[in-house]
Amino acid sequence: MAAKPIPPLPLRPVDVEQLFLTTALGRPAVETSYVGQWLLRASSGWTGRANSLLPAGDPGMSLSDALKHAEDFYEERGLPALALVRLNSPEANELQEHGWKDARPWQADVLVMHTSLDLVNAAPEYEVTVSPQPDAAWYETAFEGPVPAPAPAVMEGAPHAAFASVSLDGRVVAVGRGSMTGHWLGVDAVRVDPQYRRRGLATAVLQGLTRWAGPLGGRRSYLEVVEDNIPAMTTYTNLGYAEAYRYRYLAGPGHQPES
């Protein structure tokens, strides 16, 4: 008698507040500071995640004082005061009540998606190399143009990070980065050379990182994607990723929205 295939386990609910903090640990900023439990991050302006306030927990002082402290922190570094907030969270509402506004009204929401590793843990169709350090070829594929000066410090700053790549025709054509925080595998910097897209290379990169994370205790995975990036959304949804929450950036009073 032929054995019946065992369906995958249903995707378990996620602790959104815990995941919100986990994402910050998976790709730490060059410089960090705290206001109580709030996290201030600065990395010479490269990426919003690495240059924004994460208002989670108790700031240990009045909200007005905490926000003033954050504004001073970014002003001292010549950076706009930004806060990364979960949509419709109490923190987002409180900041907006204090005059903080959408910093990127033109941009779609950023979705943080999650899945369990068993849904992604299939054998990649391509050979995936996973290394503890990225080389020049990895960076050349990860970035379209010059590599921003703060990028290596941010990308390589996590305690447990890995850099996946796929080579075809004698060169690296697809890359991605993974980081382990507890049982969570964070995936970011997934990029495929435009000439090699629609071949399943991004899927292979994610599967390669999943196979790296499993022996390290990985059980779940998260990643971030802008909602209107339809090709990426399709790839991730097909791999079992589902929305955990979505976020936007708020700018402090006096700062003009980004154009």
C-alpha positions as semicolon CSV with decimal commas, in nm:
position;residue;x (nm);y (nm);z (nm)
1;M;0,000;0,000;0,000
2;A;0,141;0,336;-0,102
3;A;0,201;0,575;0,184
4;K;-0,004;0,892;0,183
5;P;0,198;1,214;0,169
6;I;0,205;1,401;0,500
7;P;0,082;1,758;0,458
8;P;0,301;2,033;0,600
9;L;0,226;2,161;0,948
10;P;-0,005;2,463;0,951
11;L;0,171;2,794;0,998
12;R;0,160;2,877;1,368
13;P;0,060;3,225;1,487
14;V;0,352;3,457;1,545
15;D;0,428;3,678;1,845
16;V;0,434;4,007;1,657
17;E;0,597;4,214;1,933
18;Q;0,875;3,958;1,972
19;L;0,934;3,939;1,597
20;F;0,944;4,320;1,578
21;L;1,246;4,315;1,810
22;T;1,402;4,009;1,648
23;T;1,424;4,183;1,312
24;A;1,640;4,457;1,467
25;L;1,885;4,202;1,607
26;G;1,917;4,022;1,275
27;R;2,067;4,324;1,101
28;P;2,214;4,555;1,364
29;A;2,309;4,914;1,290
30;V;2,664;5,047;1,303
31;E;2,578;5,259;1,607
32;T;2,307;5,189;1,863
33;S;2,184;5,365;2,175
34;Y;1,888;5,326;2,408
35;V;1,619;5,546;2,556
36;G;1,491;5,309;2,821
37;Q;1,388;5,011;2,608
38;W;1,363;5,212;2,287
39;L;1,638;5,145;2,036
40;L;1,813;5,424;1,845
41;R;2,006;5,319;1,533
42;A;2,244;5,510;1,307
43;S;2,455;5,397;1,010
44;S;2,552;5,711;0,819
45;G;2,211;5,722;0,652
46;W;2,224;5,388;0,468
47;T;1,882;5,216;0,484
48;G;1,587;5,320;0,693
49;R;1,612;5,016;0,919
50;A;1,967;5,103;1,021
51;N;1,892;5,473;1,078
52;S;1,567;5,485;1,271
53;L;1,414;5,469;1,614
54;L;1,250;5,141;1,713
55;P;0,988;5,253;1,968
56;A;0,916;4,926;2,146
57;G;0,873;4,890;2,519
58;D;0,907;5,151;2,792
59;P;1,127;5,455;2,714
60;G;1,173;5,516;3,086
61;M;1,057;5,878;3,066
62;S;0,767;6,080;2,933
63;L;0,689;6,029;2,566
64;S;0,768;6,394;2,489
65;D;1,109;6,368;2,654
66;A;1,187;6,038;2,482
67;L;1,102;6,180;2,141
68;K;1,310;6,489;2,208
69;H;1,602;6,264;2,302
70;A;1,558;6,074;1,974
71;E;1,542;6,394;1,769
72;D;1,862;6,520;1,936
73;F;2,035;6,186;1,866
74;Y;1,970;6,210;1,493
75;E;2,035;6,582;1,470
76;E;2,381;6,530;1,622
77;R;2,456;6,283;1,341
78;G;2,314;6,494;1,061
79;L;2,030;6,248;1,001
80;P;1,654;6,297;0,985
81;A;1,463;6,175;1,289
82;L;1,283;5,862;1,168
83;A;1,088;5,598;1,356
84;L;1,001;5,252;1,227
85;V;0,650;5,173;1,352
86;R;0,409;4,887;1,309
87;L;0,092;5,003;1,138
88;N;-0,196;5,070;1,376
89;S;0,018;4,997;1,681
90;P;-0,022;5,207;1,999
91;E;0,330;5,344;1,941
92;A;0,245;5,459;1,589
93;N;-0,067;5,635;1,711
94;E;0,118;5,804;1,997
95;L;0,395;5,935;1,772
96;Q;0,144;6,071;1,525
97;E;-0,036;6,247;1,808
98;H;0,298;6,417;1,884
99;G;0,335;6,548;1,529
100;W;0,531;6,268;1,364
101;K;0,416;6,211;1,005
102;D;0,454;5,955;0,728
103;A;0,810;5,996;0,598
104;R;0,747;5,813;0,270
105;P;0,385;5,871;0,166
106;W;0,470;5,765;-0,189
107;Q;0,595;5,419;-0,082
108;A;0,380;5,111;-0,032
109;D;0,374;4,940;0,307
110;V;0,663;4,714;0,401
111;L;0,542;4,366;0,495
112;V;0,726;4,148;0,743
113;M;0,646;3,791;0,640
114;H;0,710;3,467;0,826
115;T;0,703;3,095;0,769
116;S;0,830;2,774;0,922
117;L;1,156;2,631;0,790
118;D;0,998;2,299;0,698
119;L;0,797;2,479;0,428
120;V;1,116;2,613;0,267
121;N;1,351;2,324;0,333
122;A;1,353;2,161;-0,012
123;A;1,663;2,078;-0,215
124;P;1,757;2,382;-0,428
125;E;1,753;2,336;-0,804
126;Y;2,089;2,513;-0,820
127;E;2,408;2,472;-0,621
128;V;2,404;2,731;-0,343
129;T;2,726;2,833;-0,172
130;V;2,684;2,961;0,184
131;S;2,981;3,142;0,340
132;P;3,036;3,317;0,675
133;Q;3,182;3,621;0,497
134;P;3,081;3,787;0,168
135;D;3,341;3,840;-0,102
136;A;3,366;4,111;-0,368
137;A;3,155;3,909;-0,613
138;W;2,875;3,879;-0,357
139;Y;2,868;4,256;-0,304
140;E;2,880;4,326;-0,677
141;T;2,566;4,118;-0,725
142;A;2,389;4,245;-0,412
143;F;2,418;4,609;-0,517
144;E;2,335;4,778;-0,841
145;G;2,623;5,025;-0,855
146;P;2,881;5,119;-0,592
147;V;2,855;4,954;-0,250
148;P;2,754;5,217;0,011
149;A;3,033;5,275;0,263
150;P;2,828;5,166;0,570
151;A;2,691;4,852;0,401
152;P;2,966;4,603;0,499
153;A;2,946;4,702;0,867
154;V;2,568;4,660;0,866
155;M;2,557;4,342;0,659
156;E;2,838;4,169;0,848
157;G;2,752;4,300;1,195
158;A;2,521;4,024;1,316
159;P;2,675;3,759;1,546
160;H;2,550;3,471;1,327
161;A;2,525;3,569;0,961
162;A;2,569;3,380;0,636
163;F;2,597;3,488;0,274
164;A;2,447;3,270;0,002
165;S;2,530;3,283;-0,367
166;V;2,457;3,099;-0,689
167;S;2,704;3,105;-0,978
168;L;2,615;3,045;-1,342
169;D;2,823;3,095;-1,654
170;G;3,131;3,158;-1,445
171;R;2,997;3,441;-1,228
172;V;2,777;3,508;-0,927
173;V;2,421;3,582;-1,044
174;A;2,210;3,549;-0,727
175;V;2,277;3,631;-0,362
176;G;2,107;3,657;-0,026
177;R;2,194;3,708;0,338
178;G;2,077;3,511;0,640
179;S;2,109;3,575;1,012
180;M;2,017;3,366;1,313
181;T;1,848;3,519;1,618
182;G;1,730;3,248;1,854
183;H;1,527;3,007;1,641
184;W;1,457;3,272;1,376
185;L;1,628;3,286;1,038
186;G;1,613;3,638;0,899
187;V;1,657;3,667;0,522
188;D;1,743;3,988;0,339
189;A;1,952;4,128;0,053
190;V;1,807;3,875;-0,191
191;R;1,894;3,992;-0,540
192;V;1,917;3,819;-0,877
193;D;2,103;3,960;-1,176
194;P;1,835;4,097;-1,414
195;Q;1,959;3,872;-1,696
196;Y;1,892;3,561;-1,485
197;R;1,554;3,636;-1,331
198;R;1,248;3,411;-1,356
199;R;1,459;3,097;-1,324
200;G;1,388;3,016;-0,959
201;L;1,722;3,151;-0,836
202;A;1,574;3,353;-0,550
203;T;1,393;3,042;-0,432
204;A;1,720;2,847;-0,442
205;V;1,894;3,115;-0,235
206;L;1,624;3,099;0,033
207;Q;1,637;2,720;0,038
208;G;2,015;2,728;0,073
209;L;1,994;2,964;0,368
210;T;1,724;2,746;0,526
211;R;1,952;2,444;0,506
212;W;2,226;2,647;0,674
213;A;1,991;2,756;0,955
214;G;1,836;2,418;1,037
215;P;2,142;2,262;1,206
216;L;2,185;2,585;1,406
217;G;1,843;2,545;1,564
218;G;1,644;2,742;1,308
219;R;1,272;2,673;1,315
220;R;1,112;2,981;1,164
221;S;1,202;3,243;0,906
222;Y;1,113;3,605;0,842
223;L;1,185;3,854;0,566
224;E;1,073;4,200;0,461
225;V;0,929;4,307;0,127
226;V;0,760;4,617;-0,011
227;E;0,400;4,529;-0,088
228;D;0,410;4,641;-0,451
229;N;0,714;4,425;-0,534
230;I;0,493;4,167;-0,703
231;P;0,766;3,924;-0,825
232;A;0,918;3,900;-0,475
233;M;0,577;3,872;-0,311
234;T;0,490;3,586;-0,546
235;T;0,813;3,401;-0,471
236;Y;0,776;3,435;-0,096
237;T;0,407;3,346;-0,091
238;N;0,476;3,034;-0,296
239;L;0,731;2,933;-0,032
240;G;0,470;2,957;0,243
241;Y;0,551;3,303;0,378
242;A;0,254;3,492;0,523
243;E;0,216;3,844;0,656
244;A;0,299;3,893;1,024
245;Y;0,268;4,271;1,029
246;R;0,349;4,574;0,817
247;Y;0,537;4,892;0,897
248;R;0,609;5,244;0,779
249;Y;0,852;5,520;0,872
250;L;0,740;5,830;1,056
251;A;0,944;6,152;1,048
252;G;0,979;6,387;1,341
253;P;0,825;6,735;1,339
254;G;1,012;6,975;1,118
255;H;1,138;6,710;0,876
256;Q;0,998;6,711;0,526
257;P;0,873;6,381;0,377
258;E;1,122;6,211;0,146
259;S;1,067;6,275;-0,224
